[in-house]
PDB file of C-alpha atoms in Angstrom:
ATOM      1  CA  MET V  13     108.099-145.995  64.145  1.00  0.00           C
ATOM      2  CA  LEU V  14     110.503-146.097  67.098  1.00  0.00           C
ATOM      3  CA  VAL V  15     109.990-143.214  69.535  1.00  0.00           C
ATOM      4  CA  LEU V  16     112.354-142.197  72.324  1.00  0.00           C
ATOM      5  CA  SER V  17     110.483-140.325  75.049  1.00  0.00           C
ATOM      6  CA  ILE V  18     112.132-138.138  77.720  1.00  0.00           C
ATOM      7  CA  ASP V  19     110.540-136.630  80.831  1.00  0.00           C
ATOM      8  CA  THR V  20     112.565-134.601  83.335  1.00  0.00           C
ATOM      9  CA  ALA V  21     109.854-132.185  84.479  1.00  0.00           C
ATOM     10  CA  SER V  22     109.698-133.537  88.041  1.00  0.00           C
ATOM     11  CA  ASN V  23     112.104-135.140  90.524  1.00  0.00           C
ATOM     12  CA  PHE V  24     111.981-138.237  88.341  1.00  0.00           C
ATOM     13  CA  CYS V  25     114.113-138.891  85.278  1.00  0.00           C
ATOM     14  CA  SER V  26     112.043-141.055  82.930  1.00  0.00           C
ATOM     15  CA  THR V  27     112.630-142.464  79.453  1.00  0.00           C
ATOM     16  CA  CYS V  28     110.962-145.057  77.266  1.00  0.00           C
ATOM     17  CA  LEU V  29     110.972-146.607  73.822  1.00  0.00           C
ATOM     18  CA  LEU V  30     107.640-146.902  72.042  1.00  0.00           C
ATOM     19  CA  GLU V  31     107.151-148.813  68.795  1.00  0.00           C
ATOM     20  CA  GLY V  32     103.699-148.554  67.298  1.00  0.00           C
ATOM     21  CA  SER V  33     101.411-148.751  70.307  1.00  0.00           C
ATOM     22  CA  ARG V  34     103.748-150.995  72.315  1.00  0.00           C
ATOM     23  CA  VAL V  35     106.090-149.846  75.084  1.00  0.00           C
ATOM     24  CA  LEU V  36     109.298-151.803  74.551  1.00  0.00           C
ATOM     25  CA  VAL V  37     111.123-150.660  77.675  1.00  0.00           C
ATOM     26  CA  LYS V  38     110.857-147.818  80.186  1.00  0.00           C
ATOM     27  CA  LEU V  39     113.031-146.529  83.019  1.00  0.00           C
ATOM     28  CA  CYS V  40     112.203-144.164  85.857  1.00  0.00           C
ATOM     29  CA  ASP V  41     114.553-142.995  88.634  1.00  0.00           C
ATOM     30  CA  ASP V  42     114.033-140.497  91.449  1.00  0.00           C
ATOM     31  CA  VAL V  43     117.046-138.214  90.940  1.00  0.00           C
ATOM     32  CA  GLY V  44     115.965-135.029  92.723  1.00  0.00           C
ATOM     33  CA  LYS V  45     117.595-132.215  90.762  1.00  0.00           C
ATOM     34  CA  ARG V  46     120.415-134.372  89.377  1.00  0.00           C
ATOM     35  CA  HIS V  47     118.877-134.995  85.956  1.00  0.00           C
ATOM     36  CA  ALA V  48     122.041-133.840  84.196  1.00  0.00           C
ATOM     37  CA  GLU V  49     124.032-136.597  85.909  1.00  0.00           C
ATOM     38  CA  HIS V  50     121.590-139.368  85.032  1.00  0.00           C
ATOM     39  CA  LEU V  51     119.750-138.705  81.767  1.00  0.00           C
ATOM     40  CA  ILE V  52     122.314-139.707  79.138  1.00  0.00           C
ATOM     41  CA  GLY V  53     123.296-142.814  81.086  1.00  0.00           C
ATOM     42  CA  GLN V  54     119.637-143.768  81.416  1.00  0.00           C
ATOM     43  CA  ILE V  55     119.089-143.348  77.668  1.00  0.00           C
ATOM     44  CA  ASN V  56     122.131-145.536  76.944  1.00  0.00           C
ATOM     45  CA  LEU V  57     120.824-148.212  79.330  1.00  0.00           C
ATOM     46  CA  LEU V  58     117.408-148.021  77.678  1.00  0.00           C
ATOM     47  CA  MET V  59     118.918-148.688  74.259  1.00  0.00           C
ATOM     48  CA  GLU V  60     121.129-151.498  75.587  1.00  0.00           C
ATOM     49  CA  ARG V  61     118.205-153.311  77.210  1.00  0.00           C
ATOM     50  CA  GLU V  62     116.294-153.320  73.934  1.00  0.00           C
ATOM     51  CA  GLN V  63     119.467-153.969  71.902  1.00  0.00           C
ATOM     52  CA  ARG V  64     118.819-150.933  69.748  1.00  0.00           C
ATOM     53  CA  ASP V  65     121.090-148.221  68.415  1.00  0.00           C
ATOM     54  CA  LEU V  66     120.363-144.520  68.679  1.00  0.00           C
ATOM     55  CA  LEU V  67     120.322-144.453  64.885  1.00  0.00           C
ATOM     56  CA  ASP V  68     117.226-146.681  64.999  1.00  0.00           C
ATOM     57  CA  ILE V  69     115.190-143.869  66.570  1.00  0.00           C
ATOM     58  CA  ASP V  70     112.639-142.238  64.249  1.00  0.00           C
ATOM     59  CA  LEU V  71     111.216-139.584  66.583  1.00  0.00           C
ATOM     60  CA  ILE V  72     112.067-137.999  69.935  1.00  0.00           C
ATOM     61  CA  SER V  73     109.411-136.737  72.326  1.00  0.00           C
ATOM     62  CA  VAL V  74     110.104-134.604  75.385  1.00  0.00           C
ATOM     63  CA  SER V  75     108.017-133.209  78.217  1.00  0.00           C
ATOM     64  CA  ILE V  76     108.006-129.406  78.115  1.00  0.00           C
ATOM     65  CA  GLY V  77     106.407-129.042  81.554  1.00  0.00           C
ATOM     66  CA  PRO V  78     105.271-127.252  83.567  1.00  0.00           C
ATOM     67  CA  GLY V  79     107.844-128.454  86.043  1.00  0.00           C
ATOM     68  CA  SER V  80     111.276-127.971  87.494  1.00  0.00           C
ATOM     69  CA  PHE V  81     113.296-125.295  85.719  1.00  0.00           C
ATOM     70  CA  THR V  82     116.489-127.331  86.076  1.00  0.00           C
ATOM     71  CA  GLY V  83     114.909-130.609  85.007  1.00  0.00           C
ATOM     72  CA  LEU V  84     113.164-129.159  81.967  1.00  0.00           C
ATOM     73  CA  ARG V  85     116.318-127.419  80.804  1.00  0.00           C
ATOM     74  CA  VAL V  86     118.255-130.696  80.951  1.00  0.00           C
ATOM     75  CA  GLY V  87     115.605-132.805  79.234  1.00  0.00           C
ATOM     76  CA  ILE V  88     114.793-130.378  76.445  1.00  0.00           C
ATOM     77  CA  SER V  89     118.471-129.646  75.753  1.00  0.00           C
ATOM     78  CA  ALA V  90     119.223-133.366  75.537  1.00  0.00           C
ATOM     79  CA  ALA V  91     116.258-133.996  73.234  1.00  0.00           C
ATOM     80  CA  ARG V  92     117.284-131.146  70.933  1.00  0.00           C
ATOM     81  CA  GLY V  93     120.898-132.302  70.896  1.00  0.00           C
ATOM     82  CA  LEU V  94     119.986-135.881  70.039  1.00  0.00           C
ATOM     83  CA  ALA V  95     117.571-134.744  67.346  1.00  0.00           C
ATOM     84  CA  LEU V  96     120.270-132.600  65.768  1.00  0.00           C
ATOM     85  CA  ALA V  97     122.920-135.325  65.939  1.00  0.00           C
ATOM     86  CA  LEU V  98     120.594-138.009  64.564  1.00  0.00           C
ATOM     87  CA  ALA V  99     118.803-135.734  62.073  1.00  0.00           C
ATOM     88  CA  LYS V 100     115.455-136.792  63.550  1.00  0.00           C
ATOM     89  CA  PRO V 101     112.391-134.719  64.506  1.00  0.00           C
ATOM     90  CA  VAL V 102     111.776-133.749  68.136  1.00  0.00           C
ATOM     91  CA  ILE V 103     108.327-132.867  69.481  1.00  0.00           C
ATOM     92  CA  GLY V 104     107.445-131.288  72.810  1.00  0.00           C
ATOM     93  CA  VAL V 105     104.377-132.408  74.768  1.00  0.00           C
ATOM     94  CA  SER V 106     103.098-130.599  77.856  1.00  0.00           C
ATOM     95  CA  VAL V 107     102.069-132.177  81.153  1.00  0.00           C
ATOM     96  CA  PHE V 108      98.617-130.671  80.515  1.00  0.00           C
ATOM     97  CA  GLU V 109      98.288-132.450  77.159  1.00  0.00           C
ATOM     98  CA  ALA V 110      99.503-135.779  78.525  1.00  0.00           C
ATOM     99  CA  LEU V 111      97.137-135.752  81.510  1.00  0.00           C
ATOM    100  CA  ALA V 112      94.194-134.753  79.307  1.00  0.00           C
ATOM    101  CA  CYS V 113      94.962-137.699  77.032  1.00  0.00           C
ATOM    102  CA  GLU V 114      94.969-140.096  79.981  1.00  0.00           C
ATOM    103  CA  ALA V 115      91.685-138.677  81.285  1.00  0.00           C
ATOM    104  CA  ALA V 116      90.081-139.125  77.863  1.00  0.00           C
ATOM    105  CA  GLN V 117      91.029-142.808  77.921  1.00  0.00           C
ATOM    106  CA  HIS V 118      89.047-143.296  81.149  1.00  0.00           C
ATOM    107  CA  TYR V 119      86.063-141.026  80.437  1.00  0.00           C
ATOM    108  CA  LYS V 120      84.714-140.808  76.897  1.00  0.00           C
ATOM    109  CA  GLY V 121      82.843-137.773  75.619  1.00  0.00           C
ATOM    110  CA  ARG V 122      83.267-135.496  78.644  1.00  0.00           C
ATOM    111  CA  PRO V 123      85.138-132.184  79.003  1.00  0.00           C
ATOM    112  CA  ILE V 124      88.446-132.330  80.878  1.00  0.00           C
ATOM    113  CA  THR V 125      90.222-129.813  83.083  1.00  0.00           C
ATOM    114  CA  VAL V 126      93.828-130.433  84.097  1.00  0.00           C
ATOM    115  CA  ILE V 127      94.749-128.793  87.407  1.00  0.00           C
ATOM    116  CA  LEU V 128      98.325-128.717  88.701  1.00  0.00           C
ATOM    117  CA  GLU V 129      99.474-127.589  92.125  1.00  0.00           C
ATOM    118  CA  GLY V 130     101.062-124.167  91.922  1.00  0.00           C
ATOM    119  CA  SER V 131     102.761-121.862  94.375  1.00  0.00           C
ATOM    120  CA  LYS V 132     101.437-119.058  96.555  1.00  0.00           C
ATOM    121  CA  GLY V 133      97.899-120.425  96.581  1.00  0.00           C
ATOM    122  CA  VAL V 134      97.333-120.596  92.827  1.00  0.00           C
ATOM    123  CA  CYS V 135      96.596-123.489  90.498  1.00  0.00           C
ATOM    124  CA  TYR V 136      97.874-124.026  86.980  1.00  0.00           C
ATOM    125  CA  VAL V 137      94.970-124.960  84.745  1.00  0.00           C
ATOM    126  CA  GLN V 138      94.107-125.882  81.171  1.00  0.00           C
ATOM    127  CA  ASP V 139      90.719-126.903  79.759  1.00  0.00           C
ATOM    128  CA  PHE V 140      90.246-129.563  77.087  1.00  0.00           C
ATOM    129  CA  SER V 141      87.410-130.860  74.941  1.00  0.00           C
ATOM    130  CA  PRO V 142      86.117-134.432  75.396  1.00  0.00           C
ATOM    131  CA  TYR V 143      88.737-135.602  72.898  1.00  0.00           C
ATOM    132  CA  HIS V 144      91.641-133.872  74.696  1.00  0.00           C
ATOM    133  CA  LYS V 145      91.846-130.925  72.297  1.00  0.00           C
ATOM    134  CA  ASN V 146      92.845-127.820  74.229  1.00  0.00           C
ATOM    135  CA  ARG V 147      90.317-125.038  74.688  1.00  0.00           C
ATOM    136  CA  GLY V 148      92.587-122.113  75.442  1.00  0.00           C
ATOM    137  CA  ASN V 149      96.068-121.616  76.849  1.00  0.00           C
ATOM    138  CA  PRO V 150      97.273-122.724  80.288  1.00  0.00           C
ATOM    139  CA  ARG V 151      96.453-120.187  82.994  1.00  0.00           C
ATOM    140  CA  GLN V 152      97.005-119.391  86.661  1.00  0.00           C
ATOM    141  CA  ASP V 153      93.987-119.009  88.940  1.00  0.00           C
ATOM    142  CA  THR V 154      92.810-119.462  92.509  1.00  0.00           C
ATOM    143  CA  ALA V 155      91.103-122.682  93.537  1.00  0.00           C
ATOM    144  CA  ILE V 156      87.807-120.871  94.095  1.00  0.00           C
ATOM    145  CA  ALA V 157      87.919-119.231  90.666  1.00  0.00           C
ATOM    146  CA  VAL V 158      88.706-122.547  88.999  1.00  0.00           C
ATOM    147  CA  ALA V 159      85.852-124.305  90.822  1.00  0.00           C
ATOM    148  CA  GLU V 160      83.399-121.596  89.794  1.00  0.00           C
ATOM    149  CA  SER V 161      84.460-121.769  86.134  1.00  0.00           C
ATOM    150  CA  LEU V 162      84.013-125.516  85.663  1.00  0.00           C
ATOM    151  CA  GLU V 163      81.325-126.891  83.381  1.00  0.00           C
ATOM    152  CA  LYS V 164      79.011-129.606  84.627  1.00  0.00           C
ATOM    153  CA  ASN V 165      80.182-133.123  83.860  1.00  0.00           C
ATOM    154  CA  THR V 166      83.847-132.027  83.722  1.00  0.00           C
ATOM    155  CA  ILE V 167      86.532-134.566  84.589  1.00  0.00           C
ATOM    156  CA  LEU V 168      89.304-133.221  86.832  1.00  0.00           C
ATOM    157  CA  ILE V 169      92.827-134.636  86.738  1.00  0.00           C
ATOM    158  CA  GLY V 170      96.265-133.604  87.967  1.00  0.00           C
ATOM    159  CA  SER V 171      98.149-132.875  91.173  1.00  0.00           C
ATOM    160  CA  GLY V 172      95.803-130.031  92.129  1.00  0.00           C
ATOM    161  CA  ALA V 173      92.526-131.641  91.093  1.00  0.00           C
ATOM    162  CA  GLU V 174      91.529-133.426  94.298  1.00  0.00           C
ATOM    163  CA  ASP V 175      91.180-130.270  96.405  1.00  0.00           C
ATOM    164  CA  ILE V 176      89.019-128.574  93.779  1.00  0.00           C
ATOM    165  CA  CYS V 177      86.911-131.702  93.341  1.00  0.00           C
ATOM    166  CA  ARG V 178      85.785-131.293  96.962  1.00  0.00           C
ATOM    167  CA  MET V 179      84.420-127.849  96.047  1.00  0.00           C
ATOM    168  CA  THR V 180      82.413-129.092  93.058  1.00  0.00           C
ATOM    169  CA  LEU V 181      80.248-131.963  91.831  1.00  0.00           C
ATOM    170  CA  CYS V 182      82.814-132.894  89.181  1.00  0.00           C
ATOM    171  CA  ASP V 183      84.386-136.337  88.924  1.00  0.00           C
ATOM    172  CA  PHE V 184      88.031-136.686  89.908  1.00  0.00           C
ATOM    173  CA  LEU V 185      90.559-139.012  88.303  1.00  0.00           C
ATOM    174  CA  ASN V 186      93.338-139.760  90.779  1.00  0.00           C
ATOM    175  CA  ILE V 187      96.308-139.393  88.441  1.00  0.00           C
ATOM    176  CA  ARG V 188      98.790-136.751  89.556  1.00  0.00           C
ATOM    177  CA  TYR V 189     101.375-137.163  86.806  1.00  0.00           C
ATOM    178  CA  PRO V 190     101.297-138.730  83.329  1.00  0.00           C
ATOM    179  CA  GLN V 191     102.964-141.933  82.220  1.00  0.00           C
ATOM    180  CA  ILE V 192     106.144-141.526  80.186  1.00  0.00           C
ATOM    181  CA  ALA V 193     104.586-143.533  77.333  1.00  0.00           C
ATOM    182  CA  THR V 194     101.787-140.972  76.986  1.00  0.00           C
ATOM    183  CA  TYR V 195     104.296-138.348  75.846  1.00  0.00           C
ATOM    184  CA  ALA V 196     105.596-140.747  73.199  1.00  0.00           C
ATOM    185  CA  PHE V 197     102.099-141.621  71.982  1.00  0.00           C
ATOM    186  CA  LEU V 198     101.054-137.964  71.690  1.00  0.00           C
ATOM    187  CA  ALA V 199     104.243-137.040  69.857  1.00  0.00           C
ATOM    188  CA  THR V 200     103.308-139.446  67.063  1.00  0.00           C
ATOM    189  CA  LYS V 201     100.022-137.538  66.647  1.00  0.00           C
ATOM    190  CA  LYS V 202     101.481-134.020  66.616  1.00  0.00           C
ATOM    191  CA  ILE V 203     103.007-132.019  63.805  1.00  0.00           C
ATOM    192  CA  CYS V 204     106.545-130.817  64.395  1.00  0.00           C
ATOM    193  CA  GLN V 205     106.410-127.046  64.914  1.00  0.00           C
ATOM    194  CA  GLY V 206     110.019-126.087  65.464  1.00  0.00           C
ATOM    195  CA  LYS V 207     112.164-126.580  68.543  1.00  0.00           C
ATOM    196  CA  PRO V 208     110.334-127.534  71.756  1.00  0.00           C
ATOM    197  CA  LEU V 209     110.328-124.764  74.362  1.00  0.00           C
ATOM    198  CA  PRO V 210     109.845-125.199  78.122  1.00  0.00           C
ATOM    199  CA  LEU V 211     106.432-124.296  79.512  1.00  0.00           C
ATOM    200  CA  TYR V 212     106.863-122.448  82.809  1.00  0.00           C
ATOM    201  CA  MET V 213     103.967-120.853  84.668  1.00  0.00           C
ATOM    202  CA  GLN V 214     105.956-118.231  86.560  1.00  0.00           C
ATOM    203  CA  ALA V 215     109.279-116.523  86.051  1.00  0.00           C
ATOM    204  CA  PRO V 216     112.378-118.520  87.072  1.00  0.00           C
ATOM    205  CA  SER V 217     113.657-117.678  90.539  1.00  0.00           C
ATOM    206  CA  ALA V 218     117.236-117.662  91.720  1.00  0.00           C
ATOM    207  CA  LYS V 219     116.520-120.817  93.724  1.00  0.00           C
ATOM    208  CA  GLY V 220     115.711-122.883  90.687  1.00  0.00           C
ATOM    209  CA  SER V 221     112.219-124.281  90.173  1.00  0.00           C
ATOM    210  CA  SER V 222     109.699-122.313  88.208  1.00  0.00           C
ATOM    211  CA  PHE V 223     106.593-122.327  86.047  1.00  0.00           C
ATOM    212  CA  PHE V 224     106.406-119.665  83.353  1.00  0.00           C
ATOM    213  CA  VAL V 225     104.754-119.348  79.969  1.00  0.00           C
ATOM    214  CA  PRO V 226     107.391-117.703  77.731  1.00  0.00           C
ATOM    215  CA  SER V 227     106.158-114.884  75.518  1.00  0.00           C
TER     216      SER V 227
END
């Protein structure tokens, strides 16, 4: 199975091709908020480097965030458009899910909490079982509340994990953002459940970036 993976949730525009468990090629560029100018060209370059055609793709994976409102909109729209044009499935994978998967590869059999830096003093959090199965929806909380809620032996990962690690006895895995290939790998394990939707943790502002869980 050939998987095209797209991640535009941050300042980086990242794509990769995964076949089986092997990453064939990956690209990552710091584009700021100019994902719309770079994504399609990057995908074309990706295919050229591997001498593949878009019609060879079997599955498309896309990061659904949390992340930049502008970036997510571009990436998810492109993934949906390609899936429609190629008549291929598209599966969304969250930053929470991808980081939990990477933590589980380093620490076997221990609960995982993904903590992302938020705004206005809050963290964006999701808890996972030892085998990176989610245990509840993503939530917003203060650092103190998150620290007090953690189980013993929990592994912390994500951009907001280091600060909370200092408040607890939990182990900290210094990975702030997932690898693009992790999204592709997880997409092969998920069941397609309709169109991917962006995961924001607060309502979009007029200035652009946002994190909001749509109802």
